Amino acid sequence: MQNHTGAPKGSWLTDPRIRAWVFQVVTVVVVIGLGWYLFHNMQVNQQHRGITSGFGFLNNSAGFGIAQHLIDYTEADTYWRVLVIGILNTLLVSVLGIILATVLGFTLGVARLSKNWLINKVATVYIETFRNIPPLLQILFWYFAIFLSLPGPRQAHGMLDMFFVSSRGLNMPAALLAPGFGPFVVAVVVAIVATVLMARWATKRFEQTGQPFHKFWTGLAIMIVVPALAALLFGAPVHWEIPAIRGFNFVGGWVLIPELLAVVLSLSVYTAAFIAEIVRSGIGSVSHGQTEAAHSLGLRNGPTLRKVIIPQAMRVIVPPLTSQYLNLMKNSSLAAAVGYPEMVSLFSGTVLNQTGQAPEVMAITMTVYLAISVSISLLMNAYNKRIALIER
Amino acid sequence: MSDIKQPGADGIIRMEAVNKWYGQFHVLKDINLNVRQGERIVLCGPSGSGKSTTIRCINRLEEHQKGSIVVDGTELTNDLKQIENVRREVGMVFQHFNLFPHLTILQNCTLAPMWVRKMPKKEAEEIAMHYLQRVRIPEQAHKYPGQLSGGQQQRVAIARALCMKPKIMLFDEPTSALDPEMVKEVLDTMVGLANDGMTMLCVTHEMGFARTVADRVIFMDKGEIVEQAKPDDFFDRPQNERTQLFLGQILH
Amino acid sequence: MTTHQFKPDLPPPVATVGVYAWLRANLFSSVPNTLLTLVALYLIWLIVPPLLSWAIFQATWLGDSREQCTPSGACWLFIEQRFGQFMYGYYPPELRWRVDLTVLLAVVGAAPLFVARFTHKLRYGIAFLVLYPILAYCLLSGGMLGLEHVPTTQWGGLMLNLILATVGIAGALPLGILLALGRRSKLPAVRVVCVTFIEFWRGVPLITVLFMASVMLPLFLPEGMSFDKMLRALIGIILFESAYVAEVVRGGMQAIPKGQYEAAAAMALGYWRSMFLVVLPQALKLVIPGLVNTFIALFKDTSLVYIVGLFELLNSVKQASADPKWLGMATEGYVFAALVFWIFCFGMSRYSMHLERKLDTGHKR
């Protein structure tokens, strides 16, 4: 290389590009070195304890019972099946919790914006109370102080003689397949297709003629009438098995165990408080000028809300809402404290104690949570991108 | 007080003894204002004088507590139907544009015709394009408000209001939030509108606009109409001490 | 020339002010609104009187054994009798003055930082942050200066929650700042390492981290080296929390205008100096409310060490209510614990909101 100016070129030591390279190489070496060191220690320790590492143990028979499993399970089944049950139970709690928390949270958020002073204050008190109490404490409270202190099955609180709340959980009628089930499913599919077609037709007609059409109510009618007709013609799709007392417990029907109820209730009550605040600030972030502009154009409150306020509020609401969903999913691991058989209590608890395969078990548990987290994030990011505002 | 002839019962807007309070604060005091069809009125006055509140009462963005307001034969009461009828006939342009940022320019313009006038989409779009042409930005129809300059946004806001084919247009300081070089393009649009015979009420401090376009200039202070006159009389021979003081402040 | 005679201000019509108008506007403005009011009243009637009756009117406040408690109300005797355990865990009762002294020192020591007129806040703050933990450790753990040694297995109750939360956030702060710098670094390798680290901890629940700390940490260390249970939990908490702190700090750094970075570069400050002298001081000031919120979340999360068997407040309540003398008093215990957590968290969240408002006015424009 030639140096035409004659000015000093500077040493390679102070060349920012070389510095950057050196710094990065050092970082990578340190990270890999540390990782290797920890891994090495772990192997040595495992050897000394006489534990063979590897995931082979997953094929062994588990040999313990599980209080709630969504798929068939016996003690002879493998740890693989235990893993699947753990994931399903975690997902069950998360999904139920997310649905309940969303409904409750949006209701409270709107209540928080209400001009009705009393409703507003009730919502405020709720939010300030529940978001400042640790979710674990709420779970323990619901479980030990409420559900376990409910009367036994024989004195259960009955509702309509079909639902029973007792210290054994919530017993409710089970739907068992009946001959009419096939036609019923077909009818439901037909109804869905018809509703979609109707909605499309209605939108098209609205665009062409400006005549509004009650999409929602018509759709609802189709969704009710068609399956009902099928049920009338071909017989009921399911028959209900109503729980009944035999001896000291209920027989028949489905049961939600108290652990599940305690966890779902407390997590949704806790998360709803945060969602309410998110909804409130989301709707509050849409400037009052938008409402005024819509009103000045003659739009009523309904269309103003649906066409102007909500679409704008949603883009403020969705990102923090996502992290609340993620929090709820992660908090579902608190169920371990009351022995609900989800990922942590099944795997990091029972399986770890039985097998002693700590690294493998922990790796599996964390991978499952990471996988669920990433899926929820990706889903919500995609949605967020769709509704994002286009600025210059 | 004023030599101008107040239109009588034929006014398209009739405000009689309108009073309004914000909490304990008396913002409008016995406002009497009649506006003829096709009349162009400019309201001016110091800030907090109640001029914006006055025109916001005309489409009931603000509620008055005493007196009566009749717009195009419909009295403004708590009846939602009546309010909606009035709002259909009255367009409004805001200081901060208030375009809907999540909708394209075209969708901003077709929203109300489709949902309020129950117009077919195609027809609404044709009308929207017509008015966008008129404010000279048809090529921006598929952009979003955030991609436009302030002046362009305000012209879109005018087009959006016009799409409802209103009989009356209200302007609430339409040029106050604009950069100086964009004021003219918005004023030009408003002058065009005035020349077509639209009934207009403008709250503005653009005195040049007031002189060339207005049929009547109204000066308000402390919630009252202090003086109203034809622009020439108003600017050259203000009758009132307050008016003179105000004009002295803004014309120099 | 005329002078306009202004009309006098009149009071608004009676129908729009006063109690009646307020009730009308806020509770009974329309039929749906009236229904909502009635529903809310019904809810309040359903919940509040029984709650008050249980917690206050029918409750037993004085006495020393459960036999004195009325069955229809709360038995606060349980809390009174076990208050020491809830606050200090199994810390020897005759040594509890050391805990009190530690808390007192913290309050007295930190007080100057909240006095607006005190000018040497930064220097004082750093000195406090370095000296206080050493002093606190000596006092709590003992084993020197003639103080009797108290092993961490005896630490517990609210004291343990506070220790875990404060040490946790203090330890997570420097690590979090480094991670935030790394995540915004221009060097791809550094960025990848930091992003992976942050997203990993943010993607897993704290419980799994605590489990990992308690079962995996001994495996990761060379033979013969080990930490006690509390320290292991603390390491887990610090690593976990550093990821959240990093994200909060990153938010603050993003809020600093680009001009500040450019100005620092234009003054020939190197990377580290422009970060530590220009960007971070501004960013950290911005993120104080965010850090307080992170601290609140962490304080609530310290209850999770219950699951790995440390005797923090919740576990103390559980232990105490398992005592045959007080069997069935779990409800009172949990309500008390909830009240303690609530007071701390609500107080801090109010403080954070106050800060936010204060900082907001300072940073607009």
Tab-separated table of N, CA and C in Angstrom, chain C residues 70-150:
chain	number	residue	atom	x	y	z
C	70	THR	N	-63.129	-16.543	68.195
C	70	THR	CA	-64.496	-16.839	67.786
C	70	THR	C	-64.447	-17.519	66.423
C	71	PRO	N	-65.301	-18.502	66.199
C	71	PRO	CA	-65.245	-19.219	64.922
C	71	PRO	C	-65.735	-18.386	63.728
C	72	SER	N	-66.536	-17.349	63.988
C	72	SER	CA	-67.139	-16.633	62.858
C	72	SER	C	-66.228	-15.540	62.292
C	73	GLY	N	-65.155	-15.222	63.023
C	73	GLY	CA	-64.305	-14.137	62.534
C	73	GLY	C	-62.864	-14.567	62.424
C	74	ALA	N	-62.034	-13.638	61.972
C	74	ALA	CA	-60.621	-13.944	61.824
C	74	ALA	C	-59.972	-14.060	63.184
C	75	CYS	N	-58.937	-14.893	63.268
C	75	CYS	CA	-58.222	-15.075	64.525
C	75	CYS	C	-56.847	-14.429	64.388
C	76	TRP	N	-56.797	-13.135	64.659
C	76	TRP	CA	-55.525	-12.418	64.451
C	76	TRP	C	-54.503	-12.757	65.522
C	77	LEU	N	-54.903	-13.527	66.546
C	77	LEU	CA	-53.949	-13.938	67.573
C	77	LEU	C	-52.800	-14.713	66.953
C	78	PHE	N	-53.153	-15.514	65.956
C	78	PHE	CA	-52.157	-16.318	65.253
C	78	PHE	C	-51.032	-15.423	64.721
C	79	ILE	N	-51.446	-14.319	64.090
C	79	ILE	CA	-50.453	-13.391	63.532
C	79	ILE	C	-49.640	-12.770	64.669
C	80	GLU	N	-50.350	-12.349	65.726
C	80	GLU	CA	-49.647	-11.706	66.836
C	80	GLU	C	-48.611	-12.642	67.453
C	81	GLN	N	-49.022	-13.920	67.644
C	81	GLN	CA	-48.124	-14.879	68.283
C	81	GLN	C	-46.934	-15.221	67.396
C	82	ARG	N	-47.177	-15.288	66.102
C	82	ARG	CA	-46.118	-15.736	65.195
C	82	ARG	C	-45.469	-14.601	64.420
C	83	PHE	N	-45.737	-13.375	64.821
C	83	PHE	CA	-45.238	-12.216	64.077
C	83	PHE	C	-43.721	-12.301	63.871
C	84	GLY	N	-43.011	-12.680	64.931
C	84	GLY	CA	-41.546	-12.779	64.851
C	84	GLY	C	-41.112	-13.724	63.754
C	85	GLN	N	-41.774	-14.870	63.685
C	85	GLN	CA	-41.407	-15.854	62.665
C	85	GLN	C	-41.677	-15.313	61.258
C	86	PHE	N	-42.799	-14.593	61.107
C	86	PHE	CA	-43.125	-14.063	59.783
C	86	PHE	C	-42.110	-13.022	59.341
C	87	MET	N	-41.568	-12.269	60.310
C	87	MET	CA	-40.637	-11.211	59.940
C	87	MET	C	-39.206	-11.724	59.793
C	88	TYR	N	-38.783	-12.631	60.713
C	88	TYR	CA	-37.376	-13.001	60.746
C	88	TYR	C	-37.106	-14.471	60.439
C	89	GLY	N	-38.148	-15.295	60.224
C	89	GLY	CA	-37.928	-16.719	60.012
C	89	GLY	C	-37.409	-17.362	61.282
C	90	TYR	N	-36.372	-18.174	61.157
C	90	TYR	CA	-35.819	-18.865	62.325
C	90	TYR	C	-34.599	-18.150	62.885
C	91	TYR	N	-34.453	-16.887	62.553
C	91	TYR	CA	-33.353	-16.094	63.100
C	91	TYR	C	-33.512	-16.057	64.623
C	92	PRO	N	-32.437	-16.376	65.376
C	92	PRO	CA	-32.596	-16.484	66.839
C	92	PRO	C	-33.212	-15.215	67.427
C	93	PRO	N	-34.278	-15.352	68.221
C	93	PRO	CA	-35.020	-14.189	68.720
C	93	PRO	C	-34.131	-13.188	69.454
C	94	GLU	N	-33.120	-13.694	70.231
C	94	GLU	CA	-32.321	-12.736	70.999
C	94	GLU	C	-31.382	-11.957	70.089
C	95	LEU	N	-31.200	-12.380	68.830
C	95	LEU	CA	-30.288	-11.670	67.928
C	95	LEU	C	-31.024	-10.809	66.908
C	96	ARG	N	-32.354	-10.765	66.995
C	96	ARG	CA	-33.124	-10.080	65.950
C	96	ARG	C	-32.865	-8.587	65.912
C	97	TRP	N	-32.330	-8.046	66.992
C	97	TRP	CA	-31.993	-6.619	66.975
C	97	TRP	C	-31.009	-6.318	65.849
C	98	ARG	N	-30.201	-7.321	65.474
C	98	ARG	CA	-29.222	-7.091	64.395
C	98	ARG	C	-29.934	-6.850	63.064
C	99	VAL	N	-31.016	-7.586	62.838
C	99	VAL	CA	-31.794	-7.372	61.615
C	99	VAL	C	-32.411	-5.973	61.635
C	100	ASP	N	-33.006	-5.636	62.794
C	100	ASP	CA	-33.624	-4.308	62.913
C	100	ASP	C	-32.600	-3.212	62.648
C	101	LEU	N	-31.406	-3.410	63.210
C	101	LEU	CA	-30.355	-2.408	63.037
C	101	LEU	C	-29.980	-2.288	61.559
C	102	THR	N	-29.899	-3.434	60.858
C	102	THR	CA	-29.560	-3.419	59.441
C	102	THR	C	-30.585	-2.602	58.652
C	103	VAL	N	-31.869	-2.849	58.948
C	103	VAL	CA	-32.926	-2.116	58.242
C	103	VAL	C	-32.836	-0.622	58.569
C	104	LEU	N	-32.627	-0.333	59.850
C	104	LEU	CA	-32.531	1.061	60.280
C	104	LEU	C	-31.385	1.765	59.553
C	105	LEU	N	-30.230	1.071	59.462
C	105	LEU	CA	-29.074	1.640	58.769
C	105	LEU	C	-29.412	1.920	57.306
C	106	ALA	N	-30.138	0.989	56.690
C	106	ALA	CA	-30.507	1.172	55.290
C	106	ALA	C	-31.366	2.419	55.136
C	107	VAL	N	-32.356	2.560	56.020
C	107	VAL	CA	-33.271	3.704	55.919
C	107	VAL	C	-32.509	5.008	56.154
C	108	VAL	N	-31.724	5.035	57.237
C	108	VAL	CA	-30.971	6.252	57.557
C	108	VAL	C	-29.952	6.551	56.456
C	109	GLY	N	-29.276	5.487	55.992
C	109	GLY	CA	-28.232	5.678	54.986
C	109	GLY	C	-28.776	6.153	53.660
C	110	ALA	N	-29.965	5.644	53.289
C	110	ALA	CA	-30.499	5.993	51.979
C	110	ALA	C	-31.247	7.315	52.002
C	111	ALA	N	-31.608	7.773	53.195
C	111	ALA	CA	-32.432	8.979	53.285
C	111	ALA	C	-31.859	10.178	52.533
C	112	PRO	N	-30.531	10.477	52.650
C	112	PRO	CA	-30.008	11.656	51.948
C	112	PRO	C	-30.250	11.613	50.444
C	113	LEU	N	-30.358	10.391	49.876
C	113	LEU	CA	-30.560	10.281	48.429
C	113	LEU	C	-31.923	10.817	48.011
C	114	PHE	N	-32.851	10.912	48.959
C	114	PHE	CA	-34.198	11.371	48.617
C	114	PHE	C	-34.409	12.828	48.990
C	115	VAL	N	-33.351	13.456	49.528
C	115	VAL	CA	-33.451	14.874	49.858
C	115	VAL	C	-33.024	15.668	48.631
C	116	ALA	N	-33.927	16.496	48.155
C	116	ALA	CA	-33.683	17.191	46.886
C	116	ALA	C	-32.459	18.094	46.961
C	117	ARG	N	-32.207	18.688	48.142
C	117	ARG	CA	-31.147	19.691	48.227
C	117	ARG	C	-29.753	19.083	48.360
C	118	PHE	N	-29.698	17.776	48.703
C	118	PHE	CA	-28.408	17.132	48.909
C	118	PHE	C	-27.664	17.056	47.571
C	119	THR	N	-26.440	17.582	47.510
C	119	THR	CA	-25.804	17.790	46.201
C	119	THR	C	-24.893	16.650	45.763
C	120	HIS	N	-24.315	15.926	46.707
C	120	HIS	CA	-23.329	14.918	46.292
C	120	HIS	C	-23.962	13.550	46.153
C	121	LYS	N	-25.146	13.514	45.554
C	121	LYS	CA	-25.914	12.277	45.500
C	121	LYS	C	-25.137	11.131	44.864
C	122	LEU	N	-24.488	11.391	43.732
C	122	LEU	CA	-23.844	10.314	42.986
C	122	LEU	C	-22.719	9.706	43.810
C	123	ARG	N	-21.820	10.575	44.310
C	123	ARG	CA	-20.672	10.077	45.066
C	123	ARG	C	-21.150	9.340	46.315
C	124	TYR	N	-22.093	9.982	47.011
C	124	TYR	CA	-22.615	9.376	48.231
C	124	TYR	C	-23.280	8.039	47.915
C	125	GLY	N	-24.059	8.022	46.840
C	125	GLY	CA	-24.794	6.817	46.464
C	125	GLY	C	-23.851	5.657	46.200
C	126	ILE	N	-22.774	5.931	45.467
C	126	ILE	CA	-21.832	4.854	45.154
C	126	ILE	C	-21.167	4.352	46.431
C	127	ALA	N	-20.753	5.298	47.267
C	127	ALA	CA	-20.113	4.900	48.530
C	127	ALA	C	-21.063	4.044	49.360
C	128	PHE	N	-22.326	4.483	49.411
C	128	PHE	CA	-23.338	3.751	50.170
C	128	PHE	C	-23.514	2.347	49.609
C	129	LEU	N	-23.586	2.265	48.270
C	129	LEU	CA	-23.825	0.970	47.632
C	129	LEU	C	-22.653	0.024	47.846
C	130	VAL	N	-21.437	0.560	48.026
C	130	VAL	CA	-20.284	-0.306	48.239
C	130	VAL	C	-20.182	-0.703	49.714
C	131	LEU	N	-20.339	0.283	50.601
C	131	LEU	CA	-20.101	0.027	52.020
C	131	LEU	C	-21.251	-0.713	52.692
C	132	TYR	N	-22.484	-0.310	52.356
C	132	TYR	CA	-23.620	-0.857	53.084
C	132	TYR	C	-23.718	-2.378	53.004
C	133	PRO	N	-23.600	-2.988	51.808
C	133	PRO	CA	-23.736	-4.448	51.753
C	133	PRO	C	-22.735	-5.167	52.654
C	134	ILE	N	-21.499	-4.645	52.727
C	134	ILE	CA	-20.493	-5.283	53.576
C	134	ILE	C	-20.938	-5.227	55.032
C	135	LEU	N	-21.352	-4.035	55.429
C	135	LEU	CA	-21.818	-3.826	56.798
C	135	LEU	C	-23.016	-4.731	57.102
C	136	ALA	N	-23.967	-4.757	56.162
C	136	ALA	CA	-25.189	-5.536	56.351
C	136	ALA	C	-24.845	-7.013	56.487
C	137	TYR	N	-23.919	-7.480	55.647
C	137	TYR	CA	-23.553	-8.893	55.705
C	137	TYR	C	-22.926	-9.223	57.052
C	138	CYS	N	-22.009	-8.346	57.514
C	138	CYS	CA	-21.369	-8.573	58.815
C	138	CYS	C	-22.419	-8.669	59.915
C	139	LEU	N	-23.361	-7.737	59.880
C	139	LEU	CA	-24.377	-7.694	60.924
C	139	LEU	C	-25.273	-8.927	60.893
C	140	LEU	N	-25.724	-9.296	59.710
C	140	LEU	CA	-26.702	-10.381	59.606
C	140	LEU	C	-26.066	-11.732	59.833
C	141	SER	N	-24.915	-11.945	59.220
C	141	SER	CA	-24.303	-13.259	59.273
C	141	SER	C	-23.470	-13.430	60.542
C	142	GLY	N	-22.833	-12.358	60.969
C	142	GLY	CA	-22.031	-12.437	62.190
C	142	GLY	C	-20.786	-13.279	61.983
C	143	GLY	N	-20.305	-13.889	63.080
C	143	GLY	CA	-19.106	-14.711	62.982
C	143	GLY	C	-17.835	-13.879	63.052
C	144	MET	N	-17.978	-12.577	63.254
C	144	MET	CA	-16.804	-11.712	63.403
C	144	MET	C	-17.165	-10.577	64.344
C	145	LEU	N	-16.154	-9.821	64.761
C	145	LEU	CA	-16.363	-8.695	65.664
C	145	LEU	C	-17.163	-9.115	66.907
C	146	GLY	N	-17.022	-10.361	67.280
C	146	GLY	CA	-17.707	-10.824	68.482
C	146	GLY	C	-19.194	-11.099	68.294
C	147	LEU	N	-19.659	-11.000	67.028
C	147	LEU	CA	-21.079	-11.299	66.789
C	147	LEU	C	-21.240	-12.796	66.544
C	148	GLU	N	-22.273	-13.338	67.126
C	148	GLU	CA	-22.516	-14.768	66.967
C	148	GLU	C	-22.909	-15.077	65.521
C	149	HIS	N	-22.397	-16.190	64.971
C	149	HIS	CA	-22.700	-16.523	63.580
C	149	HIS	C	-24.128	-17.062	63.443
C	150	VAL	N	-24.849	-16.540	62.443
C	150	VAL	CA	-26.188	-17.071	62.156
C	150	VAL	C	-26.182	-17.587	60.719
